[in-house]
CSV table of C-alpha atoms and ligand atoms in Angstrom, one decimal:
chain,number,residue,atom,x,y,z
A,1,MET,CA,0.0,0.0,0.0
A,2,ALA,CA,1.4,3.5,-0.9
A,3,PRO,CA,2.4,5.6,2.1
A,4,ALA,CA,-0.4,8.0,3.1
A,5,GLU,CA,0.7,11.5,4.1
A,6,ARG,CA,0.1,11.5,7.8
A,7,HIS,CA,0.3,14.5,10.1
A,8,SER,CA,-0.1,14.7,13.9
A,9,SER,CA,-0.2,17.5,16.3
A,10,GLY,CA,1.0,15.5,19.2
A,11,ASP,CA,-2.4,15.4,21.1
A,12,GLY,CA,-4.2,14.1,18.0
A,13,GLY,CA,-6.1,17.4,17.3
A,14,PHE,CA,-5.7,19.2,14.0
A,15,ARG,CA,-3.4,22.2,13.9
A,16,PRO,CA,-3.2,24.0,10.5
A,17,PRO,CA,0.4,23.9,9.2
A,18,PRO,CA,2.0,27.2,8.2
A,19,TYR,CA,0.4,28.4,4.9
A,20,PRO,CA,3.0,27.5,2.2
A,21,TYR,CA,3.5,31.0,0.9
A,22,ASP,CA,3.9,32.5,4.4
A,23,ARG,CA,7.1,30.6,4.5
A,24,LEU,CA,8.6,32.9,1.8
A,25,SER,CA,8.8,36.1,3.8
A,26,GLY,CA,12.5,35.9,4.4
A,27,LEU,CA,13.2,35.4,0.7
A,28,ARG,CA,10.9,38.3,-0.1
A,29,SER,CA,12.9,40.7,2.0
A,30,LEU,CA,16.1,39.6,0.3
A,31,ALA,CA,14.7,40.2,-3.1
A,32,ASP,CA,13.1,43.5,-2.1
A,33,ALA,CA,16.5,44.9,-1.0
A,34,LEU,CA,17.6,45.1,-4.6
A,35,PRO,CA,17.2,48.5,-6.5
A,36,GLY,CA,13.9,48.1,-8.3
A,37,GLY,CA,12.5,45.8,-5.7
A,38,VAL,CA,11.1,42.3,-5.7
A,39,VAL,CA,9.6,40.7,-8.7
A,40,ASP,CA,7.1,38.3,-7.2
A,41,CYS,CA,6.8,35.1,-9.3
A,42,SER,CA,6.0,32.9,-6.3
A,43,ILE,CA,2.2,32.8,-6.4
A,44,GLY,CA,0.0,32.1,-9.5
A,45,THR,CA,-2.2,35.2,-8.9
A,46,PRO,CA,-3.1,37.1,-12.1
A,47,PHE,CA,-1.6,40.6,-12.5
A,48,ASP,CA,-3.1,41.5,-15.9
A,49,PRO,CA,-6.5,43.2,-16.1
A,50,PRO,CA,-9.9,41.3,-16.4
A,51,PRO,CA,-12.2,42.1,-19.4
A,52,PRO,CA,-13.9,45.5,-18.8
A,53,GLU,CA,-17.3,43.9,-19.7
A,54,ALA,CA,-16.9,41.7,-16.6
A,55,VAL,CA,-16.2,44.6,-14.3
A,56,ARG,CA,-19.2,46.5,-15.8
A,57,ALA,CA,-21.4,43.4,-15.3
A,58,LEU,CA,-20.4,43.3,-11.6
A,59,ALA,CA,-21.5,46.9,-11.2
A,60,LYS,CA,-24.8,46.7,-13.2
A,61,SER,CA,-26.2,43.2,-12.3
A,62,GLY,CA,-28.8,44.5,-9.9
A,63,ALA,CA,-28.3,41.1,-8.1
A,64,GLU,CA,-27.2,42.5,-4.7
A,65,ARG,CA,-30.5,42.3,-2.9
A,66,GLY,CA,-31.6,38.7,-2.8
A,67,TYR,CA,-29.8,35.4,-2.0
A,68,PRO,CA,-28.2,34.0,-5.2
A,69,PRO,CA,-28.9,30.4,-6.2
A,70,SER,CA,-26.2,28.1,-4.7
A,71,ALA,CA,-26.1,26.1,-7.9
A,72,GLY,CA,-25.7,29.2,-10.0
A,73,ASN,CA,-28.5,31.0,-11.8
A,74,PRO,CA,-29.7,29.8,-15.2
A,75,ALA,CA,-27.5,32.2,-17.2
A,76,TYR,CA,-24.4,31.1,-15.2
A,77,ARG,CA,-25.0,27.4,-15.7
A,78,ARG,CA,-25.9,27.9,-19.4
A,79,ALA,CA,-22.7,29.9,-20.0
A,80,GLY,CA,-20.7,27.1,-18.4
A,81,ALA,CA,-22.4,24.4,-20.5
A,82,GLU,CA,-21.9,26.5,-23.7
A,83,TYR,CA,-18.2,27.0,-22.9
A,84,LEU,CA,-17.8,23.3,-22.6
A,85,ALA,CA,-19.5,22.7,-25.9
A,86,ARG,CA,-17.6,25.4,-27.7
A,87,THR,CA,-14.1,24.5,-26.3
A,88,PHE,CA,-14.2,20.7,-26.0
A,89,GLY,CA,-17.3,19.7,-28.1
A,90,VAL,CA,-18.9,18.4,-24.9
A,91,GLU,CA,-22.7,18.5,-24.8
A,92,LEU,CA,-24.1,18.7,-21.3
A,93,GLU,CA,-27.4,20.0,-20.0
A,94,PRO,CA,-27.0,23.1,-17.8
A,95,SER,CA,-28.5,20.9,-15.0
A,96,SER,CA,-25.2,19.0,-15.0
A,97,VAL,CA,-23.3,22.2,-14.3
A,98,ALA,CA,-23.1,23.9,-10.8
A,99,ALA,CA,-21.3,26.8,-9.3
A,100,CYS,CA,-18.4,26.8,-6.9
A,101,VAL,CA,-17.0,29.8,-5.0
A,102,GLY,CA,-13.7,29.6,-6.9
A,103,THR,CA,-12.2,26.1,-7.2
A,104,LYS,CA,-10.0,26.1,-4.1
A,105,GLU,CA,-12.9,25.7,-1.8
A,106,MET,CA,-14.3,23.0,-4.0
A,107,VAL,CA,-10.9,21.2,-4.0
A,108,ALA,CA,-10.7,21.6,-0.2
A,109,SER,CA,-14.3,20.6,0.7
A,110,THR,CA,-15.2,17.8,-1.8
A,111,PRO,CA,-13.5,14.9,0.1
A,112,HIS,CA,-15.5,15.9,3.2
A,113,TYR,CA,-18.8,15.8,1.3
A,114,LEU,CA,-18.0,12.6,-0.6
A,115,ARG,CA,-17.1,10.9,2.7
A,116,LEU,CA,-20.4,11.8,4.2
A,117,HIS,CA,-22.0,10.1,1.2
A,118,GLU,CA,-19.7,7.0,1.3
A,119,PRO,CA,-18.6,6.5,4.9
A,120,ALA,CA,-17.0,3.2,4.1
A,121,ARG,CA,-14.3,4.9,2.0
A,122,ASP,CA,-11.6,7.2,3.5
A,123,THR,CA,-8.9,7.8,0.9
A,124,VAL,CA,-8.1,10.7,-1.5
A,125,LEU,CA,-5.7,9.9,-4.4
A,126,TYR,CA,-3.9,12.9,-5.8
A,127,PRO,CA,-0.7,13.7,-7.8
A,128,SER,CA,2.3,13.6,-5.6
A,129,VAL,CA,3.7,16.8,-7.1
A,130,SER,CA,0.7,19.1,-7.0
A,131,TYR,CA,-1.3,22.0,-5.7
A,132,PRO,CA,-1.2,21.6,-2.0
A,133,THR,CA,-5.0,21.8,-1.5
A,134,TYR,CA,-5.6,18.3,-2.8
A,135,ALA,CA,-3.8,16.8,0.2
A,136,MET,CA,-5.2,19.5,2.6
A,137,GLY,CA,-8.8,18.6,1.5
A,138,ALA,CA,-8.1,15.0,2.5
A,139,ARG,CA,-6.8,16.2,5.9
A,140,LEU,CA,-9.8,18.5,6.5
A,141,ALA,CA,-12.1,15.5,5.9
A,142,GLY,CA,-10.1,13.2,8.2
A,143,CYS,CA,-9.2,11.1,5.2
A,144,ARG,CA,-5.9,9.4,4.1
A,145,ALA,CA,-4.1,11.5,1.4
A,146,VAL,CA,-2.4,9.0,-0.8
A,147,PRO,CA,0.0,10.6,-3.4
A,148,VAL,CA,0.2,9.0,-6.9
A,149,PRO,CA,3.7,9.3,-8.5
A,150,PRO,CA,4.2,11.1,-11.8
A,151,SER,CA,4.8,9.1,-14.9
A,152,ASP,CA,8.1,10.8,-15.7
A,153,ALA,CA,11.1,12.5,-14.1
A,154,ASP,CA,9.9,16.0,-14.7
A,155,GLY,CA,6.9,15.4,-12.4
A,156,TRP,CA,4.6,15.2,-15.4
A,157,GLY,CA,1.6,12.8,-15.8
A,158,LEU,CA,0.4,10.2,-13.4
A,159,ASP,CA,1.6,6.6,-13.0
A,160,LEU,CA,-1.8,5.0,-12.5
A,161,GLU,CA,-0.3,1.5,-12.5
A,162,ALA,CA,1.5,2.5,-9.2
A,163,ILE,CA,-1.9,2.9,-7.3
A,164,ASP,CA,-2.2,0.0,-4.9
A,165,ALA,CA,-5.4,-2.1,-5.2
A,166,GLY,CA,-6.1,-1.6,-1.5
A,167,ASP,CA,-5.9,2.2,-1.8
A,168,ALA,CA,-8.1,2.1,-4.9
A,169,ALA,CA,-10.7,0.1,-3.0
A,170,ARG,CA,-10.8,2.8,-0.3
A,171,ALA,CA,-10.7,5.8,-2.6
A,172,LEU,CA,-13.4,8.4,-2.5
A,173,LEU,CA,-11.9,10.1,-5.6
A,174,LEU,CA,-8.8,10.6,-7.7
A,175,TRP,CA,-7.7,14.2,-8.5
A,176,VAL,CA,-6.1,14.9,-11.8
A,177,ASN,CA,-4.8,18.4,-12.9
A,178,SER,CA,-3.9,18.9,-16.6
A,179,PRO,CA,-2.0,21.2,-17.4
A,180,ALA,CA,-0.6,20.8,-13.9
A,181,ASN,CA,0.4,23.1,-11.2
A,182,PRO,CA,3.4,23.2,-10.5
A,183,SER,CA,5.1,21.3,-13.3
A,184,GLY,CA,3.0,22.4,-16.3
A,185,GLY,CA,2.8,18.8,-17.4
A,186,LEU,CA,-0.1,17.2,-19.2
A,187,THR,CA,-1.9,14.1,-17.9
A,188,ASP,CA,-3.5,11.4,-20.1
A,189,LEU,CA,-7.1,12.1,-19.2
A,190,ASP,CA,-8.4,9.2,-21.2
A,191,ALA,CA,-6.3,6.8,-19.1
A,192,ALA,CA,-7.4,8.5,-15.9
A,193,ALA,CA,-11.1,8.3,-16.7
A,194,ALA,CA,-10.7,4.7,-17.8
A,195,TRP,CA,-8.9,3.8,-14.6
A,196,GLY,CA,-11.6,5.5,-12.5
A,197,ARG,CA,-14.4,3.6,-14.3
A,198,ARG,CA,-12.5,0.3,-14.0
A,199,HIS,CA,-12.1,0.8,-10.3
A,200,GLY,CA,-15.4,2.5,-9.4
A,201,VAL,CA,-13.5,5.6,-8.3
A,202,PRO,CA,-14.8,9.1,-9.3
A,203,VAL,CA,-12.2,11.1,-11.1
A,204,PHE,CA,-12.2,14.9,-10.5
A,205,SER,CA,-10.3,16.8,-13.2
A,206,ASP,CA,-9.1,20.3,-12.1
A,207,GLU,CA,-8.9,22.1,-15.5
A,208,CYS,CA,-8.2,25.6,-14.3
A,209,TYR,CA,-5.2,26.0,-16.6
A,210,VAL,CA,-6.7,24.3,-19.6
A,211,GLU,CA,-6.7,27.5,-21.7
A,212,TYR,CA,-2.9,27.6,-21.3
A,213,THR,CA,-2.2,24.4,-23.1
A,214,TRP,CA,0.9,24.8,-25.4
A,215,GLN,CA,1.3,21.2,-26.7
A,216,GLY,CA,-1.7,20.0,-28.6
A,217,ARG,CA,-5.2,21.3,-28.1
A,218,PRO,CA,-7.0,22.0,-24.7
A,219,ARG,CA,-8.5,18.8,-23.4
A,220,SER,CA,-11.3,18.1,-20.8
A,221,ILE,CA,-11.9,14.8,-19.1
A,222,LEU,CA,-15.6,15.2,-20.2
A,223,GLU,CA,-14.5,14.4,-23.7
A,224,THR,CA,-14.5,10.7,-22.5
A,225,GLY,CA,-18.1,11.0,-21.5
A,226,ALA,CA,-19.6,12.2,-18.2
A,227,GLU,CA,-19.9,8.9,-16.4
A,228,GLY,CA,-17.9,8.8,-13.2
A,229,VAL,CA,-16.0,12.1,-13.9
A,230,VAL,CA,-16.4,15.7,-12.9
A,231,ALA,CA,-14.5,18.6,-14.5
A,232,VAL,CA,-13.7,21.7,-12.4
A,233,HIS,CA,-13.3,25.1,-14.1
A,234,SER,CA,-12.4,28.6,-12.8
A,235,VAL,CA,-12.6,32.2,-14.0
A,236,SER,CA,-9.5,33.0,-11.9
A,237,LYS,CA,-6.7,32.2,-14.3
A,238,ARG,CA,-8.8,32.2,-17.5
A,239,SER,CA,-10.1,35.7,-17.1
A,240,ASN,CA,-7.9,37.4,-14.5
A,241,LEU,CA,-10.7,37.3,-12.0
A,242,ALA,CA,-9.2,35.5,-9.0
A,243,GLY,CA,-10.6,38.3,-6.8
A,244,VAL,CA,-14.3,37.6,-7.5
A,245,ARG,CA,-14.3,33.8,-6.6
A,246,ALA,CA,-16.2,31.9,-9.3
A,247,GLY,CA,-16.0,28.5,-10.9
A,248,PHE,CA,-18.1,25.6,-11.9
A,249,PHE,CA,-18.1,21.8,-11.8
A,250,ALA,CA,-19.8,19.7,-14.4
A,251,GLY,CA,-20.1,16.1,-15.4
A,252,ASP,CA,-21.6,12.9,-13.9
A,253,GLU,CA,-25.3,13.6,-13.2
A,254,ALA,CA,-25.4,11.8,-9.8
A,255,LEU,CA,-22.1,13.3,-8.5
A,256,VAL,CA,-23.0,16.8,-9.6
A,257,SER,CA,-26.5,16.7,-8.2
A,258,TYR,CA,-25.3,15.3,-4.8
A,259,LEU,CA,-22.6,17.9,-4.5
A,260,ARG,CA,-24.9,20.7,-5.6
A,261,ASP,CA,-27.5,19.7,-3.0
A,262,VAL,CA,-25.1,19.3,-0.1
A,263,ARG,CA,-23.3,22.5,-1.0
A,264,GLN,CA,-26.6,24.4,-0.9
A,265,HIS,CA,-27.2,23.1,2.6
A,266,ALA,CA,-23.7,24.3,3.6
A,267,GLY,CA,-24.6,27.8,2.4
A,268,LEU,CA,-22.0,28.0,-0.4
A,269,MET,CA,-23.0,30.7,-2.9
A,270,VAL,CA,-21.3,32.7,-5.6
A,271,PRO,CA,-22.5,36.3,-5.0
A,272,GLY,CA,-25.2,37.4,-7.6
A,273,PRO,CA,-23.1,40.2,-9.2
A,274,VAL,CA,-20.2,37.7,-9.5
A,275,GLN,CA,-22.5,35.2,-11.2
A,276,ALA,CA,-23.4,38.0,-13.7
A,277,ALA,CA,-19.7,38.8,-14.4
A,278,ALA,CA,-18.7,35.1,-14.7
A,279,ALA,CA,-21.5,34.4,-17.2
A,280,VAL,CA,-20.1,37.3,-19.4
A,281,VAL,CA,-16.5,35.9,-19.4
A,282,TRP,CA,-17.5,32.2,-20.0
A,283,SER,CA,-19.2,33.5,-23.1
A,284,ASP,CA,-16.1,35.2,-24.6
A,285,ASP,CA,-12.8,33.7,-25.9
A,286,GLY,CA,-11.2,36.9,-27.3
A,287,HIS,CA,-9.7,38.1,-23.9
A,288,VAL,CA,-8.3,34.6,-23.3
A,289,ALA,CA,-6.4,34.6,-26.6
A,290,ALA,CA,-4.8,37.9,-25.6
A,291,GLN,CA,-3.8,36.5,-22.2
A,292,ARG,CA,-2.4,33.4,-23.7
A,293,ALA,CA,-0.1,35.5,-25.9
A,294,ARG,CA,1.1,37.4,-22.9
A,295,TYR,CA,1.9,34.3,-20.9
A,296,HIS,CA,3.6,32.6,-23.8
A,297,GLU,CA,5.9,35.6,-24.4
A,298,ARG,CA,6.9,35.7,-20.7
A,299,LEU,CA,7.5,32.0,-20.5
A,300,GLU,CA,9.9,32.3,-23.5
A,301,LEU,CA,11.6,35.4,-22.1
A,302,LEU,CA,12.3,34.0,-18.7
A,303,ALA,CA,13.2,30.4,-19.8
A,304,ALA,CA,15.8,31.9,-22.2
A,305,ALA,CA,17.2,34.2,-19.5
A,306,LEU,CA,17.5,31.4,-16.9
A,307,THR,CA,19.0,29.0,-19.4
A,308,THR,CA,21.7,31.5,-20.4
A,309,ALA,CA,22.4,32.0,-16.7
A,310,GLY,CA,23.2,28.3,-16.3
A,311,CYS,CA,19.8,27.1,-15.1
A,312,PRO,CA,18.5,25.0,-18.0
A,313,THR,CA,14.8,25.7,-18.2
A,314,ARG,CA,12.4,24.1,-20.7
A,315,LEU,CA,9.1,25.6,-21.8
A,316,PRO,CA,6.2,23.7,-20.2
A,317,PRO,CA,3.6,21.7,-22.1
A,318,GLY,CA,1.0,23.9,-20.4
A,319,SER,CA,0.3,26.4,-17.6
A,320,PHE,CA,2.0,29.7,-16.9
A,321,TYR,CA,4.7,28.1,-14.7
A,322,LEU,CA,8.4,27.3,-15.3
A,323,TRP,CA,9.6,24.3,-13.4
A,324,PRO,CA,13.4,24.1,-13.8
A,325,ALA,CA,15.4,21.3,-12.1
A,326,VAL,CA,17.8,22.7,-9.5
A,327,PRO,CA,21.3,22.7,-11.1
A,328,PRO,CA,24.0,20.8,-9.1
A,329,ARG,CA,25.5,24.0,-7.7
A,330,TRP,CA,22.6,24.3,-5.3
A,331,ALA,CA,21.6,21.7,-2.7
A,332,ASP,CA,17.8,22.1,-3.2
A,333,GLY,CA,15.0,24.4,-4.3
A,334,TRP,CA,15.3,26.6,-1.1
A,335,SER,CA,19.0,27.4,-1.7
A,336,MET,CA,18.3,28.1,-5.4
A,337,ALA,CA,15.4,30.3,-4.5
A,338,GLU,CA,17.6,32.2,-2.0
A,339,ASP,CA,20.2,33.0,-4.7
A,340,LEU,CA,17.5,34.0,-7.2
A,341,ALA,CA,16.1,36.4,-4.6
A,342,LYS,CA,19.5,37.9,-3.8
A,343,VAL,CA,20.9,38.1,-7.3
A,344,ALA,CA,17.9,38.5,-9.6
A,345,GLY,CA,15.4,40.0,-7.0
A,346,MET,CA,13.0,37.3,-8.2
A,347,LEU,CA,10.8,35.5,-5.6
A,348,VAL,CA,10.1,31.9,-6.6
A,349,SER,CA,8.5,28.9,-4.9
A,350,PRO,CA,10.8,26.1,-3.7
A,351,GLY,CA,9.4,22.9,-5.3
A,352,ASP,CA,8.8,21.1,-2.0
A,353,LEU,CA,5.8,23.3,-1.4
A,354,TYR,CA,4.1,21.0,-3.9
A,355,GLY,CA,5.1,17.7,-2.3
A,356,ARG,CA,8.4,16.0,-1.3
A,357,ASN,CA,9.0,14.9,-4.8
A,358,GLY,CA,9.2,18.5,-6.0
A,359,ALA,CA,12.2,19.3,-3.8
A,360,GLY,CA,14.6,19.3,-6.7
A,361,HIS,CA,12.8,22.0,-8.6
A,362,VAL,CA,11.6,25.6,-8.2
A,363,ARG,CA,8.3,27.0,-9.6
A,364,ILE,CA,8.3,30.3,-11.3
A,365,ALA,CA,4.9,31.9,-12.1
A,366,VAL,CA,5.2,34.3,-15.1
A,367,VAL,CA,2.4,36.5,-13.8
A,368,GLN,CA,4.4,39.8,-13.5
A,369,PRO,CA,4.4,42.4,-16.3
A,370,THR,CA,6.9,41.7,-19.1
A,371,GLU,CA,9.0,44.7,-18.2
A,372,ARG,CA,9.5,43.4,-14.7
A,373,LEU,CA,10.6,40.0,-16.1
A,374,GLU,CA,13.0,41.9,-18.4
A,375,LEU,CA,14.5,43.5,-15.2
A,376,VAL,CA,15.0,39.9,-13.8
A,377,ALA,CA,16.7,39.0,-17.1
A,378,GLU,CA,19.0,42.0,-16.9
A,379,ARG,CA,19.9,41.2,-13.3
A,380,LEU,CA,20.7,37.6,-14.3
A,381,THR,CA,22.9,38.8,-17.1
A,382,ALA,CA,24.7,41.1,-14.7
A,383,SER,CA,25.2,38.3,-12.2
A,384,GLY,CA,27.8,36.6,-14.4
A,385,TRP,CA,26.2,33.2,-13.8
A,386,SER,CA,26.6,30.9,-16.7
B,401,PLP,C1,-4.3,23.6,-9.6
B,401,PLP,C2,-5.1,24.6,-9.0
B,401,PLP,N1,-6.4,24.4,-8.8
B,401,PLP,C3,-7.2,25.3,-8.2
B,401,PLP,C4,-6.7,26.5,-7.9
B,401,PLP,C5,-7.7,27.5,-7.2
B,401,PLP,O1,-8.1,28.5,-8.1
B,401,PLP,P1,-9.4,29.4,-7.7
B,401,PLP,O2,-9.8,29.0,-6.4
B,401,PLP,O3,-9.0,30.8,-7.8
B,401,PLP,O4,-10.4,29.0,-8.8
B,401,PLP,C6,-5.4,26.9,-8.2
B,401,PLP,C7,-4.9,28.2,-7.8
B,401,PLP,O5,-3.7,28.5,-7.9
B,401,PLP,C8,-4.6,25.9,-8.7
B,401,PLP,O6,-3.3,26.1,-9.0
C-alpha cells in the first residue's frame, strides 16, 4: 500500500500547518532589498486586467438584494455548458453544471462531502507533485491523502499503475490536474477516466489551466463522457478574475446533483453580481487569446534568461509556470530560491511546497508584467552566472 501523508499535532487534534506562501517572507525581504525591488513570481495570482465587460457586469447586475442560487443562476449554468460545448465539443445539460466559489474551496471541501455520502471509503488519491490543497482537502475530511507518483522524471503525468489495489478500493476520488500546477505537465485524461471507471473511483479533473495548453489542443476529461467524472473550471486564471471567486463543476449527473445539494445546505453561494460577471466571461474567448499570448511571451523570455544564466529551463507543455530542475551548484529548491532572490530579485517557490518529490525544482509563475521580467533577465545577465 502506498504511504499516506500522515500528520499529527501530538495530542491528536488538527493544527493547520504554516500556509505555504507565508514561509517565503525571508526570501521576499532579500529580493526587495535590490534596487527596483522584488519581482514576485511565487504565487500564481493574475496581474493583468480582467475584461472590462466583466467589471461592468459586476456593477450593473442588480443582483445584490436577494440570495443567489447556490447552484448558479440559469445564465451562469448555461454559460458554463456553452463554454464546454464550444471549447471541447462536450454537450451537457445546464443541470449537469453547478457553481463553486472559486475552485480552491471545491478542492478543499469535496472529500468531506464525498465521505459523508460514502462513509466506508476514506482515501483521497492525488498527484504527488501538485497543488497543496488536494492533500489538505483530505486532511480536512479526516481522510488518508495518498499521493500518486508522476509518470516521468519532470513530475509530469500520473503513474496510474502505481496505485495500490487496497488504496483504490478505499478511494473516494482521484484528483487529476492537466495542465498541472506546478510542473506544467499534461496528464493522459483518457487513461485517468478509464482507470476510474474500471475501479469505481470518481475522477475529479481540475482544469483551471486548460486555456494555457501549449502542446496540442486543450482537453477536458468530459470528452471521454460524463460517467464517473467531474471537470472543475475557474474564471481566476482564464479571465484574471481570481478576486471575484467563481468557478463551476460539471459532469456525472449523480455526483454533480449530490454535491450541488449538499453545498446548498452548507450555504455555499457565488454572489449574484459575480455570477453575472462570470456568465459574461464564460461566453467570450477573445480576452483569453490575448492573455495566452502574454503568458507565452513571458515564458519564453524567462526560460531563455534562466538557461543563459546556467539554469536550463524548458518551456512547459501547459500552464504559466516554469519548473526548472535545480542545477547541481545548489543543494535544493530553497537554496536556489535564495540566490535567485539575492541576485535576480525574483521571488520563486521552492518545489517542496508542492510535495516531497518536488524538492529538486523551483516553480516560477510568469504573472508579472513583461518589463518586470526583463528586469530579472538584466539582473541575471549582470550576475555573471553561466
Ligand atoms: C491547480 C489549481 N487548482 C485550483 C486553484 C484555485 O483556483 P481558484 O480558487 O482561484 O479557482 C489553483 C490556484 O492556484 C490551482 O493552481
